[in-house]
Amino acid sequence: MSDNVLKFRRPEKQPEPPKARPPRGPMPNWLPFAVLLALALAIYVAQQAGLIG
């Protein structure tokens, strides 16, 4: 009976290519709000300087 059993062999894994830089962690939750605030301040300063309308 054991003559009919196929032996399973795991496929060999390819070695991973070396990474150029270490992976960064997740983006902080406050970062999008900081970017929006900086953009709003830049537009406000540009308006006060007369660069925009």
Short mmCIF file of the C-alpha atoms (twelve columns), coordinates in Angstrom:
data_MODEL
# 
_entry.id   MODEL 
# 
loop_
_atom_site.group_PDB 
_atom_site.id 
_atom_site.type_symbol 
_atom_site.label_atom_id 
_atom_site.label_alt_id 
_atom_site.label_comp_id 
_atom_site.label_asym_id 
_atom_site.label_seq_id 
_atom_site.Cartn_x 
_atom_site.Cartn_y 
_atom_site.Cartn_z 
_atom_site.pdbx_PDB_model_num 
ATOM 1  C CA . MET A 1  0.000  0.000  0.000  1 
ATOM 2  C CA . SER A 2  2.801  2.413  0.798  1 
ATOM 3  C CA . ASP A 3  4.220  1.874  -2.695 1 
ATOM 4  C CA . ASN A 4  1.416  4.022  -4.151 1 
ATOM 5  C CA . VAL A 5  2.081  7.028  -1.894 1 
ATOM 6  C CA . LEU A 6  3.839  9.971  -3.503 1 
ATOM 7  C CA . LYS A 7  6.439  11.614 -1.350 1 
ATOM 8  C CA . PHE A 8  5.919  15.362 -1.124 1 
ATOM 9  C CA . ARG A 9  9.022  17.486 -1.475 1 
ATOM 10 C CA . ARG A 10 8.881  21.206 -0.747 1 
ATOM 11 C CA . PRO A 11 9.974  23.402 -3.636 1 
ATOM 12 C CA . GLU A 12 13.261 25.109 -3.044 1 
ATOM 13 C CA . LYS A 13 12.912 28.799 -2.239 1 
ATOM 14 C CA . GLN A 14 14.789 31.321 -4.329 1 
ATOM 15 C CA . PRO A 15 17.112 33.490 -2.237 1 
ATOM 16 C CA . GLU A 16 15.686 36.977 -1.685 1 
ATOM 17 C CA . PRO A 17 17.571 39.778 -3.414 1 
ATOM 18 C CA . PRO A 18 19.374 42.121 -1.028 1 
ATOM 19 C CA . LYS A 19 17.398 45.224 -0.181 1 
ATOM 20 C CA . ALA A 20 18.964 48.593 -0.943 1 
ATOM 21 C CA . ARG A 21 17.687 50.216 2.249  1 
ATOM 22 C CA . PRO A 22 15.996 48.967 5.383  1 
ATOM 23 C CA . PRO A 23 12.187 49.120 5.329  1 
ATOM 24 C CA . ARG A 24 10.585 52.074 7.051  1 
ATOM 25 C CA . GLY A 25 7.928  51.702 9.692  1 
ATOM 26 C CA . PRO A 26 4.306  52.683 9.218  1 
ATOM 27 C CA . MET A 27 3.404  56.330 8.645  1 
ATOM 28 C CA . PRO A 28 2.388  58.154 11.847 1 
ATOM 29 C CA . ASN A 29 -1.307 59.021 12.106 1 
ATOM 30 C CA . TRP A 30 -0.610 62.737 12.599 1 
ATOM 31 C CA . LEU A 31 1.452  63.155 9.415  1 
ATOM 32 C CA . PRO A 32 -1.417 63.864 6.957  1 
ATOM 33 C CA . PHE A 33 -2.754 66.564 9.283  1 
ATOM 34 C CA . ALA A 34 0.686  68.150 9.576  1 
ATOM 35 C CA . VAL A 35 0.993  68.219 5.774  1 
ATOM 36 C CA . LEU A 36 -2.439 69.842 5.415  1 
ATOM 37 C CA . LEU A 37 -1.581 72.431 8.063  1 
ATOM 38 C CA . ALA A 38 1.728  73.249 6.362  1 
ATOM 39 C CA . LEU A 39 -0.060 73.613 3.007  1 
ATOM 40 C CA . ALA A 40 -2.689 75.903 4.528  1 
ATOM 41 C CA . LEU A 41 -0.003 78.057 6.140  1 
ATOM 42 C CA . ALA A 42 1.924  78.277 2.861  1 
ATOM 43 C CA . ILE A 43 -1.212 79.423 0.996  1 
ATOM 44 C CA . TYR A 44 -2.014 81.963 3.726  1 
ATOM 45 C CA . VAL A 45 1.503  83.409 3.657  1 
ATOM 46 C CA . ALA A 46 1.430  83.587 -0.141 1 
ATOM 47 C CA . GLN A 47 -1.889 85.466 -0.036 1 
ATOM 48 C CA . GLN A 48 -0.610 87.919 2.550  1 
ATOM 49 C CA . ALA A 49 2.487  88.581 0.452  1 
ATOM 50 C CA . GLY A 50 0.316  89.285 -2.581 1 
ATOM 51 C CA . LEU A 51 1.577  86.358 -4.629 1 
ATOM 52 C CA . ILE A 52 -1.888 84.825 -4.912 1 
ATOM 53 C CA . GLY A 53 -5.014 86.852 -5.810 1 
# 
